[in-house]
Tab-separated table of C-alpha atoms in Angstrom:
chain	number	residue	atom	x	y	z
A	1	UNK	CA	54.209	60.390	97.767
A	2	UNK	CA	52.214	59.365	100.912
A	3	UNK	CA	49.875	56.983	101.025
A	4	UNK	CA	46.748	59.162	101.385
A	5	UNK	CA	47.930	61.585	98.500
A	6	UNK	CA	48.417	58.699	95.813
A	7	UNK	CA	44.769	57.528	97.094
A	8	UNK	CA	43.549	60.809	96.811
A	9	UNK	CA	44.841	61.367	93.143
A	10	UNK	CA	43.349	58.232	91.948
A	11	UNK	CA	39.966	58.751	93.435
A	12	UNK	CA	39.749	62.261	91.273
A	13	UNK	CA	40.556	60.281	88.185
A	14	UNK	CA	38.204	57.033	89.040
A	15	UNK	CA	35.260	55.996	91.677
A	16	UNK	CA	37.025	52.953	92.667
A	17	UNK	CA	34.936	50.958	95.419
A	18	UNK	CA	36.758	49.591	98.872
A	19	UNK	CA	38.030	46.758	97.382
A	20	UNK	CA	39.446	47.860	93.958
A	21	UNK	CA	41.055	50.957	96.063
A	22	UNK	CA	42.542	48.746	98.920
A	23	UNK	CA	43.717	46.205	96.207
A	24	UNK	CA	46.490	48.809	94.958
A	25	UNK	CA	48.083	49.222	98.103
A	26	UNK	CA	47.633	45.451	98.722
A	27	UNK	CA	51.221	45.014	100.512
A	28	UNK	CA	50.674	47.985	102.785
A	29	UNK	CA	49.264	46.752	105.855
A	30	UNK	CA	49.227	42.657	106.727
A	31	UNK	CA	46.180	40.864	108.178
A	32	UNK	CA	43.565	43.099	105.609
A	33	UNK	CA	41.132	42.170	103.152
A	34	UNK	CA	41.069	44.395	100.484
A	35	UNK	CA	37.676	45.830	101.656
A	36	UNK	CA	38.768	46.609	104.757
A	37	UNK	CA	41.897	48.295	103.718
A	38	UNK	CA	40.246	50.320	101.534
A	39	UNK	CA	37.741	51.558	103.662
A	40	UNK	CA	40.067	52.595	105.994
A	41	UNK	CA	41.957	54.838	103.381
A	42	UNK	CA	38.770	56.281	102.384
A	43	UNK	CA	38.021	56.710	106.559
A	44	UNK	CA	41.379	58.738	106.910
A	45	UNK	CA	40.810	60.788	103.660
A	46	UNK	CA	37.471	61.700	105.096
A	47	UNK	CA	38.614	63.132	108.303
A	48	UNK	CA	41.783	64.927	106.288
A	49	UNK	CA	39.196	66.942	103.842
A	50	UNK	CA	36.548	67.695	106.197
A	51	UNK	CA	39.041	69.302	108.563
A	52	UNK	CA	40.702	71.005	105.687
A	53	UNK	CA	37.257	71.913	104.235
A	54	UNK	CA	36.108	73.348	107.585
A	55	UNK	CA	39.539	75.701	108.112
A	56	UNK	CA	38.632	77.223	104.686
A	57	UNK	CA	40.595	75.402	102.466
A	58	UNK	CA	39.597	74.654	98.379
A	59	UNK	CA	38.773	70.985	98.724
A	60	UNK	CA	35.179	70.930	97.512
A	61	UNK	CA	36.129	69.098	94.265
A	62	UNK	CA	37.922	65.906	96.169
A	63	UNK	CA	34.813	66.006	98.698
A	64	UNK	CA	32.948	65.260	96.172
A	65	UNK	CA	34.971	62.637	94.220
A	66	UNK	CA	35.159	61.158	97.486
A	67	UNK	CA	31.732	61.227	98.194
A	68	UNK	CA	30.726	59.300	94.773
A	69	UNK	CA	31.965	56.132	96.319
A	70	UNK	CA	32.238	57.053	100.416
A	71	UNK	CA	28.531	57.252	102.475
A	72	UNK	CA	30.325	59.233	105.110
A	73	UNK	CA	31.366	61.824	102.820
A	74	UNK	CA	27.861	61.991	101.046
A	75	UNK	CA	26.635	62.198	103.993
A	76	UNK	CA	28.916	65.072	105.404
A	77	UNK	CA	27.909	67.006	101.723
A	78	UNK	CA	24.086	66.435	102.187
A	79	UNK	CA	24.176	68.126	105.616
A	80	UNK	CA	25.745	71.069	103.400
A	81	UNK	CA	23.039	70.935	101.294
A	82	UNK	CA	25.223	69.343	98.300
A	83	UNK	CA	23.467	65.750	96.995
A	84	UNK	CA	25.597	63.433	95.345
A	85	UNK	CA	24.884	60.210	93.056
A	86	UNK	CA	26.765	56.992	94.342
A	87	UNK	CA	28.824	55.990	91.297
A	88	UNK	CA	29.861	52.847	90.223
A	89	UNK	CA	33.391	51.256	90.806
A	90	UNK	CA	35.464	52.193	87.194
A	91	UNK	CA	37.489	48.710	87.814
A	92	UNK	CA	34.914	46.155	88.883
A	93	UNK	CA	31.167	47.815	88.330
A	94	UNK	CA	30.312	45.900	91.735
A	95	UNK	CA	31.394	42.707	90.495
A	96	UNK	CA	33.241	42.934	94.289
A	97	UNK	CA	30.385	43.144	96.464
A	98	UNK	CA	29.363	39.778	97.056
A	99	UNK	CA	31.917	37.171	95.215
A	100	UNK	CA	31.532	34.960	97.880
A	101	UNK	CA	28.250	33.786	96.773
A	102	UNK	CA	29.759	31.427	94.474
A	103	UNK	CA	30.819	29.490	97.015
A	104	UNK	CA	27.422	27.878	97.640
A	105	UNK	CA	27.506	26.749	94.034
A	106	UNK	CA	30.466	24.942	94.814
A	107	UNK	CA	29.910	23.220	97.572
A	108	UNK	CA	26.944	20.557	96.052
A	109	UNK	CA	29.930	19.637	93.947
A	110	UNK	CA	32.118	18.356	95.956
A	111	UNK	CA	29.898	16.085	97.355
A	112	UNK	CA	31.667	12.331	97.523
A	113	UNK	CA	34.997	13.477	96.381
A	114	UNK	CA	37.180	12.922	99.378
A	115	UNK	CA	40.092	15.130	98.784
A	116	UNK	CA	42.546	16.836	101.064
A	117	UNK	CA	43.785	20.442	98.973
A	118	UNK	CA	42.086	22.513	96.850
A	119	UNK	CA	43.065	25.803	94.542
A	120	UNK	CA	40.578	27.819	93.607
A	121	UNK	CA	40.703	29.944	89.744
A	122	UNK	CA	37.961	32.251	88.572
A	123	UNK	CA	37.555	33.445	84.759
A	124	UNK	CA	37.226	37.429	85.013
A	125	UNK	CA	35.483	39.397	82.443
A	126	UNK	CA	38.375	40.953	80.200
A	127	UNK	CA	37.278	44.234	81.220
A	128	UNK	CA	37.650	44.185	84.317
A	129	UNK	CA	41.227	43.210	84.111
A	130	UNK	CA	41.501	45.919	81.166
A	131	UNK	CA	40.373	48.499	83.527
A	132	UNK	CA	42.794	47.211	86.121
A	133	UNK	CA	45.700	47.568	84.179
A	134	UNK	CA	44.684	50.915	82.493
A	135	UNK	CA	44.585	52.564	86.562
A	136	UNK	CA	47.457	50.716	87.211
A	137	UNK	CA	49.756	51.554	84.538
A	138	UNK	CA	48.580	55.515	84.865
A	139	UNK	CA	49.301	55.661	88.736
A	140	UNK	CA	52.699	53.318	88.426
A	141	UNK	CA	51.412	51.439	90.956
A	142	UNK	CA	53.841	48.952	92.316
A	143	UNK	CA	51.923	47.780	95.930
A	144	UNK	CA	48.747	45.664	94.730
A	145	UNK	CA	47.253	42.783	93.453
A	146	UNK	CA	45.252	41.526	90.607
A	147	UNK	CA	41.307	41.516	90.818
A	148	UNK	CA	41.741	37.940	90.003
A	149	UNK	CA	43.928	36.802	92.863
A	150	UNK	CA	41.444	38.698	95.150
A	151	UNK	CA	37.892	36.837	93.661
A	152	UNK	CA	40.540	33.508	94.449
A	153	UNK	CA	41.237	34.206	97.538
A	154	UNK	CA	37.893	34.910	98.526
A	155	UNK	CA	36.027	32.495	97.327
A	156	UNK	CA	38.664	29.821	98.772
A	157	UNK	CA	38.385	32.026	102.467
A	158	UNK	CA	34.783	30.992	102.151
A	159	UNK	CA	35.232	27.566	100.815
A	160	UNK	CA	37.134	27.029	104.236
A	161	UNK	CA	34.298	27.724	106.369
A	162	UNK	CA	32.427	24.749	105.221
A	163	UNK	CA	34.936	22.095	104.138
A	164	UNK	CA	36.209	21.058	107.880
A	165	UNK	CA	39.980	19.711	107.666
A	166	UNK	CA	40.772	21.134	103.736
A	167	UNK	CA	43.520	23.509	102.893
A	168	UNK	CA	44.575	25.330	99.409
A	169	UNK	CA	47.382	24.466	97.696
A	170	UNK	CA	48.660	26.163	94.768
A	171	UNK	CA	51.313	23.860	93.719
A	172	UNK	CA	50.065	20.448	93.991
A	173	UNK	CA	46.407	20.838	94.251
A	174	UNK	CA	43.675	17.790	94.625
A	175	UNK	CA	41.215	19.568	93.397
A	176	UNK	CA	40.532	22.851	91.304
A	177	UNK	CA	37.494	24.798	91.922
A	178	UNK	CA	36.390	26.910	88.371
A	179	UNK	CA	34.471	29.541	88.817
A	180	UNK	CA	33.521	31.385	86.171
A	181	UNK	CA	31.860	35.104	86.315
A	182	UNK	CA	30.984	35.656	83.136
A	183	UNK	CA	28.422	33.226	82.917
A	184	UNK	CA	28.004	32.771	87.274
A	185	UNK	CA	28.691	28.508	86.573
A	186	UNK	CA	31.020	26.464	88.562
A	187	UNK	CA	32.824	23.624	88.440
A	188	UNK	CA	35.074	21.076	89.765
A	189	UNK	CA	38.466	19.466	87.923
A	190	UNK	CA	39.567	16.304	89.546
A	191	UNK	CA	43.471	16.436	89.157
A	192	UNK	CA	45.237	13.015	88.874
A	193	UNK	CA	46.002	11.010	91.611
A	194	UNK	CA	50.161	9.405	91.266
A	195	UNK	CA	51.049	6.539	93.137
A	196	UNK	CA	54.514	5.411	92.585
A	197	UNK	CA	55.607	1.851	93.400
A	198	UNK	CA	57.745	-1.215	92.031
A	199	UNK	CA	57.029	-4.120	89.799
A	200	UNK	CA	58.081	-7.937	89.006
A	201	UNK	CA	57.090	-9.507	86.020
A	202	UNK	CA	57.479	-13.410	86.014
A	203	UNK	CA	55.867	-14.272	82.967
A	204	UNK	CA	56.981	-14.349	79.199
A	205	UNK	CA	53.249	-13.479	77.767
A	206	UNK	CA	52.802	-9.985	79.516
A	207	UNK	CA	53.380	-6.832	78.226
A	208	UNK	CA	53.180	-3.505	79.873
A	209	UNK	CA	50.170	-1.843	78.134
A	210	UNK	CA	49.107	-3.563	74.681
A	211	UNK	CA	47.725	-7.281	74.145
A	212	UNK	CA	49.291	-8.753	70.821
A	213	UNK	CA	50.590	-12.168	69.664
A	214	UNK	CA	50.760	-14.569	72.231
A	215	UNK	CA	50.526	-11.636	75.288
A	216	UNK	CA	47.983	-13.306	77.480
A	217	UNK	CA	47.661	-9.906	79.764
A	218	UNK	CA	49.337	-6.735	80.625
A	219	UNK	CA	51.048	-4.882	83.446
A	220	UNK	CA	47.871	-1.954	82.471
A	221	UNK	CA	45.333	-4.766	83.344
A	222	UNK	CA	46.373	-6.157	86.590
A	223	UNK	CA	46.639	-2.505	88.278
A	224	UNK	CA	42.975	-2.032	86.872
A	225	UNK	CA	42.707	-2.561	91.121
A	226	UNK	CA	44.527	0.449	91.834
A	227	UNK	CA	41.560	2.770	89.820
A	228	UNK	CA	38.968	1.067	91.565
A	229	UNK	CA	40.581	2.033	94.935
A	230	UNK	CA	40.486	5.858	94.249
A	231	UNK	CA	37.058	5.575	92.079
A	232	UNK	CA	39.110	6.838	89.201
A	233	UNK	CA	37.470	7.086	85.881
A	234	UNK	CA	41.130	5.337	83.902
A	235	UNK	CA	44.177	5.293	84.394
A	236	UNK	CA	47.518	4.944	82.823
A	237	UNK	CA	51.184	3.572	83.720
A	238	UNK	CA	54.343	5.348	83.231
A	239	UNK	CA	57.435	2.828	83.435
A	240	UNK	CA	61.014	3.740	83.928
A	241	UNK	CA	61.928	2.332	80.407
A	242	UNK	CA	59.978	-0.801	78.770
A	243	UNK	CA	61.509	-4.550	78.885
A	244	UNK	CA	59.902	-6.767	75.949
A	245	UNK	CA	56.845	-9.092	76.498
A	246	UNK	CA	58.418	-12.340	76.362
A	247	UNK	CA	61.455	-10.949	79.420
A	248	UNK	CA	61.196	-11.394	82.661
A	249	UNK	CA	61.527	-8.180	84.810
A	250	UNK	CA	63.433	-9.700	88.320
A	251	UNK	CA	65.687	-8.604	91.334
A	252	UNK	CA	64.465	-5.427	92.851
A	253	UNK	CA	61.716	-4.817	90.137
A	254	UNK	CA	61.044	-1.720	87.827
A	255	UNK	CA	59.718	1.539	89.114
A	256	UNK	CA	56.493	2.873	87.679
A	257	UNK	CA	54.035	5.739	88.474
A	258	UNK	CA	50.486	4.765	88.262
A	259	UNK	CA	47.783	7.893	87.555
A	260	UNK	CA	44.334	7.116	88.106
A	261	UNK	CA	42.645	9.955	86.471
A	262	UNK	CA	39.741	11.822	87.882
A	263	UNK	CA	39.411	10.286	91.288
A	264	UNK	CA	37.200	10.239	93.849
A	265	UNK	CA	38.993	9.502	96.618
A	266	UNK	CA	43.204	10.863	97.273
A	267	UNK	CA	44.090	9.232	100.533
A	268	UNK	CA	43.837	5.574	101.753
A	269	UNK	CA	46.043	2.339	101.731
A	270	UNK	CA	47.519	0.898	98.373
A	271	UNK	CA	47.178	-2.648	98.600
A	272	UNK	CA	49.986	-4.603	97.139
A	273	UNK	CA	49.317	-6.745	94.044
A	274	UNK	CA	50.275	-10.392	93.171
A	275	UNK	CA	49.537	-13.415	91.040
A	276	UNK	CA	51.413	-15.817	88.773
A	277	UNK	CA	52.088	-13.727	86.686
A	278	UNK	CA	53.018	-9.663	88.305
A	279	UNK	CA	53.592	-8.688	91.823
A	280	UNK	CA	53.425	-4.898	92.062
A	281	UNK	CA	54.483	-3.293	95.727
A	282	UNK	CA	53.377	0.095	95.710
A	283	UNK	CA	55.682	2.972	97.493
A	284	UNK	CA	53.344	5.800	98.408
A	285	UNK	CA	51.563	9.439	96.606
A	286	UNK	CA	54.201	10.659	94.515
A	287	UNK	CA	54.013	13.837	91.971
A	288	UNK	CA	53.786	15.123	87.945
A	289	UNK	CA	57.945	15.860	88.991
A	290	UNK	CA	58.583	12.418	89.797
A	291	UNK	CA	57.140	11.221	86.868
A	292	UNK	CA	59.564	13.563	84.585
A	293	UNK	CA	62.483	12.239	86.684
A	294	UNK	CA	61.398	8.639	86.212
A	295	UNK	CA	61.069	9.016	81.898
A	296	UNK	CA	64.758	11.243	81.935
A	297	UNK	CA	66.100	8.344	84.541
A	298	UNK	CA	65.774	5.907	82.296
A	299	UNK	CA	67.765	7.106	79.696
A	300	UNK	CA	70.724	7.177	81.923
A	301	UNK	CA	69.898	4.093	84.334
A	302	UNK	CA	71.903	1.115	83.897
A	303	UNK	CA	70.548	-2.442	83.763
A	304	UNK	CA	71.988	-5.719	84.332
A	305	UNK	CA	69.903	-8.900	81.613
A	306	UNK	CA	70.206	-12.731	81.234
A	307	UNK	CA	70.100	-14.172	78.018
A	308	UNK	CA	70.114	-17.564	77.154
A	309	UNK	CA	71.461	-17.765	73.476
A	310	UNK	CA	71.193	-20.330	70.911
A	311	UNK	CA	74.189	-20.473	68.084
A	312	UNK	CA	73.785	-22.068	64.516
A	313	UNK	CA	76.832	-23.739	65.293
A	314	UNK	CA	78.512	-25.095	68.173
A	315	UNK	CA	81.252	-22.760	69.983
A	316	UNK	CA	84.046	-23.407	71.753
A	317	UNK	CA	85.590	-21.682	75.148
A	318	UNK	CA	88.203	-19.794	73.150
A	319	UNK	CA	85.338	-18.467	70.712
A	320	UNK	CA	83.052	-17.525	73.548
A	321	UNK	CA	85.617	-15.667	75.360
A	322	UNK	CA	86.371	-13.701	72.469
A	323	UNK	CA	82.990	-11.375	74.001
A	324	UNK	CA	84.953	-9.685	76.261
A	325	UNK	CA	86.510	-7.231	73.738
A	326	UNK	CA	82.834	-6.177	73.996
A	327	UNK	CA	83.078	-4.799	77.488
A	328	UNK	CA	83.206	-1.039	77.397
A	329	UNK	CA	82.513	-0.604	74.115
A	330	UNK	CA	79.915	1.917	72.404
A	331	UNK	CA	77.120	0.345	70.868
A	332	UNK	CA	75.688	1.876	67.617
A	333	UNK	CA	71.926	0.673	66.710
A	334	UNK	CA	69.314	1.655	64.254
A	335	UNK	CA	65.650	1.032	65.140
A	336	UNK	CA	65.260	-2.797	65.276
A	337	UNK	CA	63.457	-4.311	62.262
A	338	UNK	CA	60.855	-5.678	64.830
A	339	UNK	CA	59.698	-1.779	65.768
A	340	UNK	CA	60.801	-0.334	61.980
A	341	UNK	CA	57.415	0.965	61.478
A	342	UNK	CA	57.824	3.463	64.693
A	343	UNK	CA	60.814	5.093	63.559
A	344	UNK	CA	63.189	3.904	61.085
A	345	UNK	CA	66.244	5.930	60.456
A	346	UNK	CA	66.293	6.732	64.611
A	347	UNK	CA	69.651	5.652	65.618
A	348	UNK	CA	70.769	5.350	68.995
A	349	UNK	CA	73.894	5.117	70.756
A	350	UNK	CA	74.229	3.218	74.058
A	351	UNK	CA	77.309	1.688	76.366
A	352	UNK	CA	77.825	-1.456	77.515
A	353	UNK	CA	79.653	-1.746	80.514
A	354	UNK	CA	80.725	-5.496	81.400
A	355	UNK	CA	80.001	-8.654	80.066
A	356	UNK	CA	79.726	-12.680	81.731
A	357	UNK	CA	79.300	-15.707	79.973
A	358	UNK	CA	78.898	-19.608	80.485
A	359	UNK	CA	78.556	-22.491	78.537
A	360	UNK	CA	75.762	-24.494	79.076
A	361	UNK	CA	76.745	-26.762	75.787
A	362	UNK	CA	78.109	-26.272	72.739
A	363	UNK	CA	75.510	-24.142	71.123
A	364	UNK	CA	74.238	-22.497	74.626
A	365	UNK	CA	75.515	-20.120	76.265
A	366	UNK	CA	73.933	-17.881	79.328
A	367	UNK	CA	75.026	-13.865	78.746
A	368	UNK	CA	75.136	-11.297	81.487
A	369	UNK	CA	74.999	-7.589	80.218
A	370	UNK	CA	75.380	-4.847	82.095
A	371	UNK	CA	74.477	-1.992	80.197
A	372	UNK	CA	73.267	1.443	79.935
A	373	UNK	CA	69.618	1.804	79.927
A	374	UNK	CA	67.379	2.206	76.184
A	375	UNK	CA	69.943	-0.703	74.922
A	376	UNK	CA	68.331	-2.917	72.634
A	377	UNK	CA	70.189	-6.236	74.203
A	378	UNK	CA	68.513	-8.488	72.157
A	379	UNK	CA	69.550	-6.443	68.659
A	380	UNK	CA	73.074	-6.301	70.455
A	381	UNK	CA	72.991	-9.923	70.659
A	382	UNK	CA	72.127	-11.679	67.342
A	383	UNK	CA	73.041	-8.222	65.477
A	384	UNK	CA	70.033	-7.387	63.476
A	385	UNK	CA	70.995	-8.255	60.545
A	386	UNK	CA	73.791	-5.372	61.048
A	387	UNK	CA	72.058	-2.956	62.156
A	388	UNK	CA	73.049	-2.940	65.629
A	389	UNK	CA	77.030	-2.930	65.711
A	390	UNK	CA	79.545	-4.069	67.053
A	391	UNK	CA	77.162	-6.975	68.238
A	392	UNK	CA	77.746	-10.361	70.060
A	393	UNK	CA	76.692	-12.154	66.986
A	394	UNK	CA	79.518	-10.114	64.604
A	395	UNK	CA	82.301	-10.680	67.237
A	396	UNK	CA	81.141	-14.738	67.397
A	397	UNK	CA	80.735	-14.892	63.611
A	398	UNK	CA	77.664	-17.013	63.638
A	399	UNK	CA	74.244	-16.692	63.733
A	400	UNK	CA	72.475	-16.033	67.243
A	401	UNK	CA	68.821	-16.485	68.959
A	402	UNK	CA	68.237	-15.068	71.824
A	403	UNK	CA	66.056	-17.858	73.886
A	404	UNK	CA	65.259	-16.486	76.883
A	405	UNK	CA	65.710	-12.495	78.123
A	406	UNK	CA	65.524	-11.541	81.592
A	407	UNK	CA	65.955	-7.914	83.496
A	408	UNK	CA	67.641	-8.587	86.310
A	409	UNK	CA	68.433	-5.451	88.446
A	410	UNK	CA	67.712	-1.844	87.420
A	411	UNK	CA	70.396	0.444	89.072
């Protein structure tokens, strides 16, 4: 069916206004608003009936469906003597006419948030969308859009006008403009700002995100900075995997994804961070994907630790070497007694890869293991009371404390 016919057939049924009409052939003709396109069907339909209805033809009834929404038409009919009421659109009731206006709402909101992309989403009366669907469905029609994707793009096309240098993005957004025309009130959502980067930890009394015991400070605290950059109201860490408070996290450093949420600012420089304790070097703006990656990563990641151990009783060379059978072996542990509480049938199944050792005296030794990530290496060590097995401590038979812990590469 042509393009004028289908028009034509769903302007007997329902007085649809230049918008709602052009919005069903919405993929027919590139460069349009909606508007535009519909009142240039309407246009075309004019001129058809008025030269059929002047050669004699039976097309009163569509002249004056046409003329309910279409001043030309009325027009044409009044000269005929024939007045005809303007009727409202059956989709949008003039909710159409004038969306733009919201933009000026808008605008006083985004005053001192320096941001770069914006989306814009609207709440639509259900109606409207009701009434959408209902002429849709009946007509099969397969070319438009939604009302809502229309009052979006709109209001973003005049959003443009005033903010100089800003572009929409639907993905990855800065900002999200709500509109909402039930009530006519707008407002702004700040999305997060990511920043991914590395970290060193050099102490033995800092955790990553909770003070207890003898923690002095945490890796939460010290990028406190990074929130005050981007005037963010908080913000929160996410850590590929977690080494213990008292372990030292060395060689190339941990990645980790700071989010300052609800910023103010999303571009500038990320100053680097270091004391006595932390140095953090920060990478660049990263993304919600990157922080899914950087959780799954370290499941799978493997880590090379230190551990200076203490045994109840000295060892010899021959003893000591006996760890090796431990190299490639699967490691079986339930949660540690220390985190019980958390989950305490969870049990978890890791690899251990290689294993070094050296005497430093009879009852110290210095342990490299290189290990798949999400190991418990101290548990692996002194056995927990067997719940981690096979364990250092099982193949040594003696007792073990682990001194010193230290990360030493994360591959």
């Amino acid at each position: 069916m042509e393009l004028l016919d289908r028009a034509l057939e769903i302007i007997r049924t329902y007085p649809l206004c230049d918008s709602c009409l052009g919005r069903l052939f919405a993929q027919m003709g590139y460069g349009l608003e909606n508007f535009e396109r519909g009142r240039a069907i309407k246009t075309l339909l004019h001129m058809k009936l008025v030269d059929e209805y002047r050669k004699g033809r039976d097309v009163l009834n569509d002249l004056l469906a046409l003329a309910k929404i279409h001043k030309p038409t009325s027009r044409f009919l009044t000269s005929l003597g024939i007045n005809v009421d303007e009727a409202a659109c059956y989709i949008c009731g003039g909710l159409l006419k004038d969306v733009e206006k919201y933009a000026k709402d808008v605008l006083p909101l985004l005053e001192g948030v320096e941001f770069r992309t914006f989306e814009v989403g609207t709440t639509v009366p259900k109606d409207v969308v009701e009434r959408e669907s209902e002429v849709v469905k009946r007509f099969l029609i397969t070319s438009g859009e939604s009302v809502k994707h229309e009052i979006n793009r709109r209001i973003g096309k005049e959003l443009l006008k005033h903010l100089t240098g800003k572009r929409v993005d639907k993905l990855r957004p800065n900002i999200v403009v709500r509109v909402d025309l039930i009530t006519g009130k707008a407002s702004v959502e700040r999305n997060p700002l990511l920043i991914e980067g590395v970290y060193l930890k050099l102490s033995r009394r800092v955790s990553q995100a909770k003070k207890f015991g003898d923690v002095k400070s945490t890796l939460w605290d010290k990028l406190v900075y990074i929130r005050e950059v981007f005037g963010g109201k908080e913000h929160v860490i996410h850590v590929s995997g977690r080494e213990d408070s008292d372990a030292r996290m060395l060689g190339t450093g941990r990645p980790l994804v700071v989010e300052v949420k609800q910023p103010i600012k999303y571009d500038g420089a990320i100053p680097p961070f270091r004391d006595g304790d932390i140095i953090f070097t920060p990478i660049g703006f990263t993304n919600r994907e990157e922080v899914r990656r950087l959780k799954e990563k370290a499941k799978t990641d493997i880590k090379l630790y230190r551990a200076l151990v203490l045994s109840e009783r000295p060892l010899t060379v021959e003893e000591l070497n006996k760890i090796g059978e431990l190299s490639g072996k699967t490691i079986i542990q339930y949660t540690p007694r220390r985190i019980k509480r958390i989950s305490p049938r969870k049990k978890r199944v890791r690899m251990v890869y290689e294993l070094a050792w050296r005497q430093i005296s009879p009852r110290v030794f210095e342990l490299y293991v290189r290990c798949q990530g999400g190991l418990y290496v101290k548990e692996f060590i002194h056995g927990d009371g067997g719940r981690t097995t096979p364990s250092v401590s099982e193949i040594l038979n003696t007792h073990l404390e682990v001194l010193e812990l230290d990360v030493l590469s994360v591959e």
